[in-house]
Structures are given as C-alpha cells and as structure tokens.
C-alpha cells in the first residue's frame, strides 16, 4: 500500500469522533494491508516505530523541523514559521505549502519506504547526526504529497494523536476477523501477555482467530 493511501485513512480517523466508526475504519484498513506491512502500520498509527515499551527518541525539536521544511520547500523561514504559529501544527503548515508548490521530486512512496526512512532518522547518532536527520526529514517532505507530509511531520514530533486508544485497535482486530467485537476478550488477554500491537496484529493476520492462542 502507498503511504498516500494510509494518510487518507489517518484523515478519516482524525475526522471521526465516534469510537465505533473509528473501529470500523481501522478494521477496513487492516483488511486491506498486506501482512508484510501490518506491524509497520500498527506502529505508525501510534506515531511510533516499535511497541510502547521500546523507547525511541527521534531527537527532533521545533527548530529542526522548521529548518527541514523550509529547506525542502525552499521557503523563507519567517514565512513558514508564521504559518506554523497560525496553525499551531507543523504538519498542517507543511501541507499548506506543499499544496501551493509544485515539486519535481514528488512521488508515491510505499508504507515500508516511509517507515524505513523514519527508522533511519530515529537511529542516526554520532557526529553529523543532526544534519542527517534534517536531510531525511527534508527528503520525505519533498517527496510526499501534502496530506502524507502532514502526518509524516507529526510522527517524529510526537503530535500525531489520532484520538483512539490501544483498546480501539483490539476491537478493530476483532472486527477484522469476525465483523463484531466478540473476539475482543481473547485478544485483550493476549495483549496483557504481550503488549505489542504490531506482533499481535501480524499473528492474527497470518493465522486468523486461532492465532490468538499462539501469542506468548
């Protein structure tokens, strides 16, 4: 799946106040996602690259995000910062300018491509790491469409916040398999044993309902 398609799902979830509707949107997404991308999607939905118990620090402050955006879009820093302050959201500011600037570099990226770039950004360390982080984020902003760039910028700045809990995802797993919440108790029991939504999701995607008992 392209990241652009995933971003459209993010938008649908963000614009939905009803938990039941969110559950159905997530279940639809889970049914569309290939098993090879499944754990990546689960982590990205949480604004992460790994389970909650694994600490990942992107090391990106507001100034670096502004710098990456202005370099990627070749904008005056003050112009971008003013829009950032107006929106209160770097993602929306990037999306605004992406829609007004034609980029020769823009293309569809797969979920795996974007995930790997974010992972590279997060794990860059040592001398020159700040410049590498800046370069990676700028490349993503330059390459992705406006909506995708909105969400990609929010992930390393820890501002994705789509408005659902882990429990909603567990409900969505049940909806994916059964079309209702009847499997939620069994899936939640597995989650309490191993609180890794990516691992649980992949297991269920591969093995269906019987996969719940395989989670250790």
mmCIF file of C-alpha atoms in Angstrom:
data_model
loop_
_atom_site.group_PDB
_atom_site.id
_atom_site.type_symbol
_atom_site.label_atom_id
_atom_site.label_comp_id
_atom_site.label_asym_id
_atom_site.label_seq_id
_atom_site.Cartn_x
_atom_site.Cartn_y
_atom_site.Cartn_z
ATOM 1 C CA UNK A 1 0.000 0.000 0.000
ATOM 2 C CA UNK A 2 1.200 3.533 -0.659
ATOM 3 C CA UNK A 3 1.715 5.861 2.264
ATOM 4 C CA UNK A 4 -0.659 8.264 0.490
ATOM 5 C CA UNK A 5 -3.473 5.723 0.915
ATOM 6 C CA UNK A 6 -2.557 5.253 4.576
ATOM 7 C CA UNK A 7 -2.607 9.039 5.063
ATOM 8 C CA UNK A 8 -6.175 9.080 3.717
ATOM 9 C CA UNK A 9 -7.105 6.567 6.407
ATOM 10 C CA UNK A 10 -5.364 8.763 9.006
ATOM 11 C CA UNK A 11 -7.507 11.686 7.809
ATOM 12 C CA UNK A 12 -10.725 9.656 8.069
ATOM 13 C CA UNK A 13 -9.837 8.600 11.615
ATOM 14 C CA UNK A 14 -8.824 12.131 12.602
ATOM 15 C CA UNK A 15 -12.162 13.493 11.358
ATOM 16 C CA UNK A 16 -14.221 10.854 13.188
ATOM 17 C CA UNK A 17 -15.469 11.457 16.721
ATOM 18 C CA UNK A 18 -17.296 8.135 17.117
ATOM 19 C CA UNK A 19 -15.230 5.282 18.567
ATOM 20 C CA UNK A 20 -17.417 2.729 16.747
ATOM 21 C CA UNK A 21 -16.775 4.456 13.424
ATOM 22 C CA UNK A 22 -13.047 4.569 14.165
ATOM 23 C CA UNK A 23 -13.134 0.835 14.887
ATOM 24 C CA UNK A 24 -14.793 0.115 11.542
ATOM 25 C CA UNK A 25 -12.352 2.361 9.645
ATOM 26 C CA UNK A 26 -9.407 0.627 11.318
ATOM 27 C CA UNK A 27 -10.858 -2.816 10.547
ATOM 28 C CA UNK A 28 -11.262 -1.857 6.897
ATOM 29 C CA UNK A 29 -7.652 -0.659 6.821
ATOM 30 C CA UNK A 30 -6.432 -3.867 8.472
ATOM 31 C CA UNK A 31 -8.235 -5.966 5.870
ATOM 32 C CA UNK A 32 -6.522 -4.039 3.063
ATOM 33 C CA UNK A 33 -2.996 -4.096 4.469
ATOM 34 C CA UNK A 34 -0.603 -6.842 3.359
ATOM 35 C CA UNK A 35 0.812 -8.909 6.202
ATOM 36 C CA UNK A 36 4.358 -7.693 5.414
ATOM 37 C CA UNK A 37 3.313 -4.124 6.219
ATOM 38 C CA UNK A 38 0.968 -4.908 9.072
ATOM 39 C CA UNK A 39 3.246 -4.335 12.068
ATOM 40 C CA UNK A 40 4.607 -1.136 10.490
ATOM 41 C CA UNK A 41 1.080 0.245 10.077
ATOM 42 C CA UNK A 42 0.207 -0.596 13.686
ATOM 43 C CA UNK A 43 3.244 1.268 14.997
ATOM 44 C CA UNK A 44 2.717 4.248 12.663
ATOM 45 C CA UNK A 45 -0.915 4.526 13.824
ATOM 46 C CA UNK A 46 0.517 5.111 17.304
ATOM 47 C CA UNK A 47 3.055 7.615 15.973
ATOM 48 C CA UNK A 48 5.822 5.125 16.715
ATOM 49 C CA UNK A 49 8.235 2.697 15.079
ATOM 50 C CA UNK A 50 8.136 -0.011 17.771
ATOM 51 C CA UNK A 51 5.997 -1.217 20.717
ATOM 52 C CA UNK A 52 5.286 1.225 23.540
ATOM 53 C CA UNK A 53 7.792 -0.452 25.870
ATOM 54 C CA UNK A 54 10.694 0.281 23.493
ATOM 55 C CA UNK A 55 11.892 3.844 23.857
ATOM 56 C CA UNK A 56 12.613 5.651 20.609
ATOM 57 C CA UNK A 57 13.726 9.268 20.587
ATOM 58 C CA UNK A 58 13.673 10.957 17.193
ATOM 59 C CA UNK A 59 15.699 13.847 18.581
ATOM 60 C CA UNK A 60 13.822 16.453 16.554
ATOM 61 C CA UNK A 61 12.999 19.810 18.080
ATOM 62 C CA UNK A 62 10.756 22.510 16.640
ATOM 63 C CA UNK A 63 13.691 24.451 15.169
ATOM 64 C CA UNK A 64 14.975 21.442 13.238
ATOM 65 C CA UNK A 65 11.513 20.684 11.836
ATOM 66 C CA UNK A 66 11.141 24.295 10.661
ATOM 67 C CA UNK A 67 14.588 24.138 9.089
ATOM 68 C CA UNK A 68 13.834 20.831 7.318
ATOM 69 C CA UNK A 69 10.532 22.155 5.972
ATOM 70 C CA UNK A 70 11.950 25.454 4.736
ATOM 71 C CA UNK A 71 14.888 23.725 3.038
ATOM 72 C CA UNK A 72 12.680 21.075 1.438
ATOM 73 C CA UNK A 73 10.166 23.617 0.159
ATOM 74 C CA UNK A 74 12.698 26.419 -0.452
ATOM 75 C CA UNK A 75 10.694 28.818 1.704
ATOM 76 C CA UNK A 76 11.612 31.861 3.734
ATOM 77 C CA UNK A 77 11.956 30.670 7.326
ATOM 78 C CA UNK A 78 9.851 33.533 8.703
ATOM 79 C CA UNK A 79 7.047 32.819 6.209
ATOM 80 C CA UNK A 80 6.874 29.174 7.266
ATOM 81 C CA UNK A 81 7.189 29.972 10.973
ATOM 82 C CA UNK A 82 4.277 32.431 10.762
ATOM 83 C CA UNK A 83 2.067 29.749 9.171
ATOM 84 C CA UNK A 84 3.258 27.255 11.777
ATOM 85 C CA UNK A 85 2.246 29.642 14.565
ATOM 86 C CA UNK A 86 -1.105 30.322 12.902
ATOM 87 C CA UNK A 87 -1.923 26.611 12.563
ATOM 88 C CA UNK A 88 -0.290 25.520 15.811
ATOM 89 C CA UNK A 89 0.728 22.397 13.905
ATOM 90 C CA UNK A 90 3.860 21.886 11.810
ATOM 91 C CA UNK A 91 2.109 19.150 9.827
ATOM 92 C CA UNK A 92 -0.686 21.423 8.645
ATOM 93 C CA UNK A 93 1.810 24.181 7.834
ATOM 94 C CA UNK A 94 3.827 21.787 5.658
ATOM 95 C CA UNK A 95 0.640 20.552 3.975
ATOM 96 C CA UNK A 96 -0.444 24.137 3.216
ATOM 97 C CA UNK A 97 2.789 24.979 1.412
ATOM 98 C CA UNK A 98 3.021 21.584 -0.315
ATOM 99 C CA UNK A 99 -0.330 22.323 -1.971
ATOM 100 C CA UNK A 100 0.926 25.634 -3.361
ATOM 101 C CA UNK A 101 4.381 24.488 -4.519
ATOM 102 C CA UNK A 102 4.943 22.162 -7.473
ATOM 103 C CA UNK A 103 7.718 19.675 -6.701
ATOM 104 C CA UNK A 104 9.555 17.735 -9.394
ATOM 105 C CA UNK A 105 10.596 15.211 -6.744
ATOM 106 C CA UNK A 106 7.084 14.265 -5.585
ATOM 107 C CA UNK A 107 6.102 10.614 -5.998
ATOM 108 C CA UNK A 108 4.153 7.909 -4.210
ATOM 109 C CA UNK A 109 6.165 6.093 -1.552
ATOM 110 C CA UNK A 110 5.198 2.762 -0.035
ATOM 111 C CA UNK A 111 4.488 2.405 3.674
ATOM 112 C CA UNK A 112 7.683 0.367 4.027
ATOM 113 C CA UNK A 113 9.781 3.054 2.307
ATOM 114 C CA UNK A 114 8.480 5.765 4.637
ATOM 115 C CA UNK A 115 8.832 3.555 7.716
ATOM 116 C CA UNK A 116 12.444 2.731 6.813
ATOM 117 C CA UNK A 117 13.264 6.424 6.322
ATOM 118 C CA UNK A 118 11.756 7.288 9.713
ATOM 119 C CA UNK A 119 13.704 4.429 11.287
ATOM 120 C CA UNK A 120 16.897 5.751 9.694
ATOM 121 C CA UNK A 121 16.081 9.199 11.069
ATOM 122 C CA UNK A 122 15.451 7.872 14.574
ATOM 123 C CA UNK A 123 18.616 5.776 14.729
ATOM 124 C CA UNK A 124 21.030 8.380 13.318
ATOM 125 C CA UNK A 125 23.612 9.078 16.007
ATOM 126 C CA UNK A 126 27.098 10.419 16.463
ATOM 127 C CA UNK A 127 28.894 13.162 14.581
ATOM 128 C CA UNK A 128 26.776 14.830 11.935
ATOM 129 C CA UNK A 129 23.611 13.028 13.049
ATOM 130 C CA UNK A 130 21.595 16.244 13.271
ATOM 131 C CA UNK A 131 22.377 17.055 9.647
ATOM 132 C CA UNK A 132 21.417 13.510 8.611
ATOM 133 C CA UNK A 133 18.102 13.779 10.476
ATOM 134 C CA UNK A 134 17.462 17.131 8.804
ATOM 135 C CA UNK A 135 18.261 15.682 5.373
ATOM 136 C CA UNK A 136 15.984 12.640 5.839
ATOM 137 C CA UNK A 137 13.002 14.695 7.018
ATOM 138 C CA UNK A 138 13.524 17.239 4.235
ATOM 139 C CA UNK A 139 13.638 14.424 1.669
ATOM 140 C CA UNK A 140 10.353 12.975 2.974
ATOM 141 C CA UNK A 141 8.652 16.387 2.887
ATOM 142 C CA UNK A 142 9.916 16.990 -0.631
ATOM 143 C CA UNK A 143 8.892 13.562 -1.950
ATOM 144 C CA UNK A 144 5.462 13.029 -0.379
ATOM 145 C CA UNK A 145 2.160 14.683 -1.257
ATOM 146 C CA UNK A 146 0.738 17.333 1.080
ATOM 147 C CA UNK A 147 -1.530 15.100 3.163
ATOM 148 C CA UNK A 148 1.163 12.448 3.607
ATOM 149 C CA UNK A 149 3.680 15.126 4.593
ATOM 150 C CA UNK A 150 1.229 16.403 7.236
ATOM 151 C CA UNK A 151 1.285 13.068 9.040
ATOM 152 C CA UNK A 152 4.955 12.245 8.474
ATOM 153 C CA UNK A 153 5.982 15.508 10.150
ATOM 154 C CA UNK A 154 3.737 14.747 13.113
ATOM 155 C CA UNK A 155 5.292 11.338 13.814
ATOM 156 C CA UNK A 156 8.835 12.403 14.826
ATOM 157 C CA UNK A 157 7.443 15.453 16.648
ATOM 158 C CA UNK A 158 5.098 13.214 18.697
ATOM 159 C CA UNK A 159 1.987 15.120 17.619
ATOM 160 C CA UNK A 160 0.114 12.502 15.538
ATOM 161 C CA UNK A 161 -2.638 11.913 18.149
ATOM 162 C CA UNK A 162 -5.371 10.321 16.034
ATOM 163 C CA UNK A 163 -7.667 10.058 19.047
ATOM 164 C CA UNK A 164 -8.008 6.334 19.743
ATOM 165 C CA UNK A 165 -6.606 4.017 22.405
ATOM 166 C CA UNK A 166 -4.973 0.601 22.177
ATOM 167 C CA UNK A 167 -8.350 -0.872 23.160
ATOM 168 C CA UNK A 168 -9.926 0.553 19.996
ATOM 169 C CA UNK A 169 -7.285 -1.253 17.956
ATOM 170 C CA UNK A 170 -8.059 -4.503 19.795
ATOM 171 C CA UNK A 171 -11.725 -4.028 18.897
ATOM 172 C CA UNK A 172 -10.686 -3.414 15.282
ATOM 173 C CA UNK A 173 -8.720 -6.680 15.240
ATOM 174 C CA UNK A 174 -11.918 -8.482 16.255
ATOM 175 C CA UNK A 175 -13.894 -6.601 13.580
ATOM 176 C CA UNK A 176 -11.265 -7.552 11.001
ATOM 177 C CA UNK A 177 -11.753 -11.247 11.743
ATOM 178 C CA UNK A 178 -15.393 -11.529 12.809
ATOM 179 C CA UNK A 179 -17.225 -8.340 11.826
ATOM 180 C CA UNK A 180 -18.021 -7.674 15.502
ATOM 181 C CA UNK A 181 -16.321 -7.323 18.912
ATOM 182 C CA UNK A 182 -16.807 -10.924 20.025
ATOM 183 C CA UNK A 183 -13.064 -11.744 19.929
ATOM 184 C CA UNK A 184 -12.103 -8.697 21.993
ATOM 185 C CA UNK A 185 -11.795 -10.556 25.363
ATOM 186 C CA UNK A 186 -9.445 -13.204 23.910
ATOM 187 C CA UNK A 187 -7.386 -10.597 22.040
ATOM 188 C CA UNK A 188 -7.165 -8.388 25.135
ATOM 189 C CA UNK A 189 -5.932 -11.358 27.183
ATOM 190 C CA UNK A 190 -3.178 -11.857 24.596
ATOM 191 C CA UNK A 191 -2.379 -8.125 24.735
ATOM 192 C CA UNK A 192 -1.923 -8.323 28.517
ATOM 193 C CA UNK A 193 0.590 -11.131 27.981
ATOM 194 C CA UNK A 194 2.428 -9.298 25.181
ATOM 195 C CA UNK A 195 1.549 -5.579 24.811
ATOM 196 C CA UNK A 196 2.850 -5.333 21.257
ATOM 197 C CA UNK A 197 0.076 -4.389 18.817
ATOM 198 C CA UNK A 198 2.327 -4.997 15.820
ATOM 199 C CA UNK A 199 3.134 -8.568 16.860
ATOM 200 C CA UNK A 200 -0.482 -9.338 17.792
ATOM 201 C CA UNK A 201 -1.749 -7.858 14.529
ATOM 202 C CA UNK A 202 0.667 -9.855 12.369
ATOM 203 C CA UNK A 203 -0.179 -13.063 14.250
ATOM 204 C CA UNK A 204 -3.910 -12.530 13.736
ATOM 205 C CA UNK A 205 -3.433 -11.535 10.095
ATOM 206 C CA UNK A 206 -1.433 -14.688 9.390
ATOM 207 C CA UNK A 207 -3.345 -17.215 11.484
ATOM 208 C CA UNK A 208 -6.800 -15.734 11.928
ATOM 209 C CA UNK A 209 -8.841 -16.432 15.049
ATOM 210 C CA UNK A 210 -6.661 -19.373 16.090
ATOM 211 C CA UNK A 211 -3.662 -17.025 16.160
ATOM 212 C CA UNK A 212 -4.820 -15.558 19.486
ATOM 213 C CA UNK A 213 -3.740 -18.679 21.365
ATOM 214 C CA UNK A 214 -0.265 -18.538 19.777
ATOM 215 C CA UNK A 215 0.654 -15.226 21.375
ATOM 216 C CA UNK A 216 3.130 -15.648 24.223
#
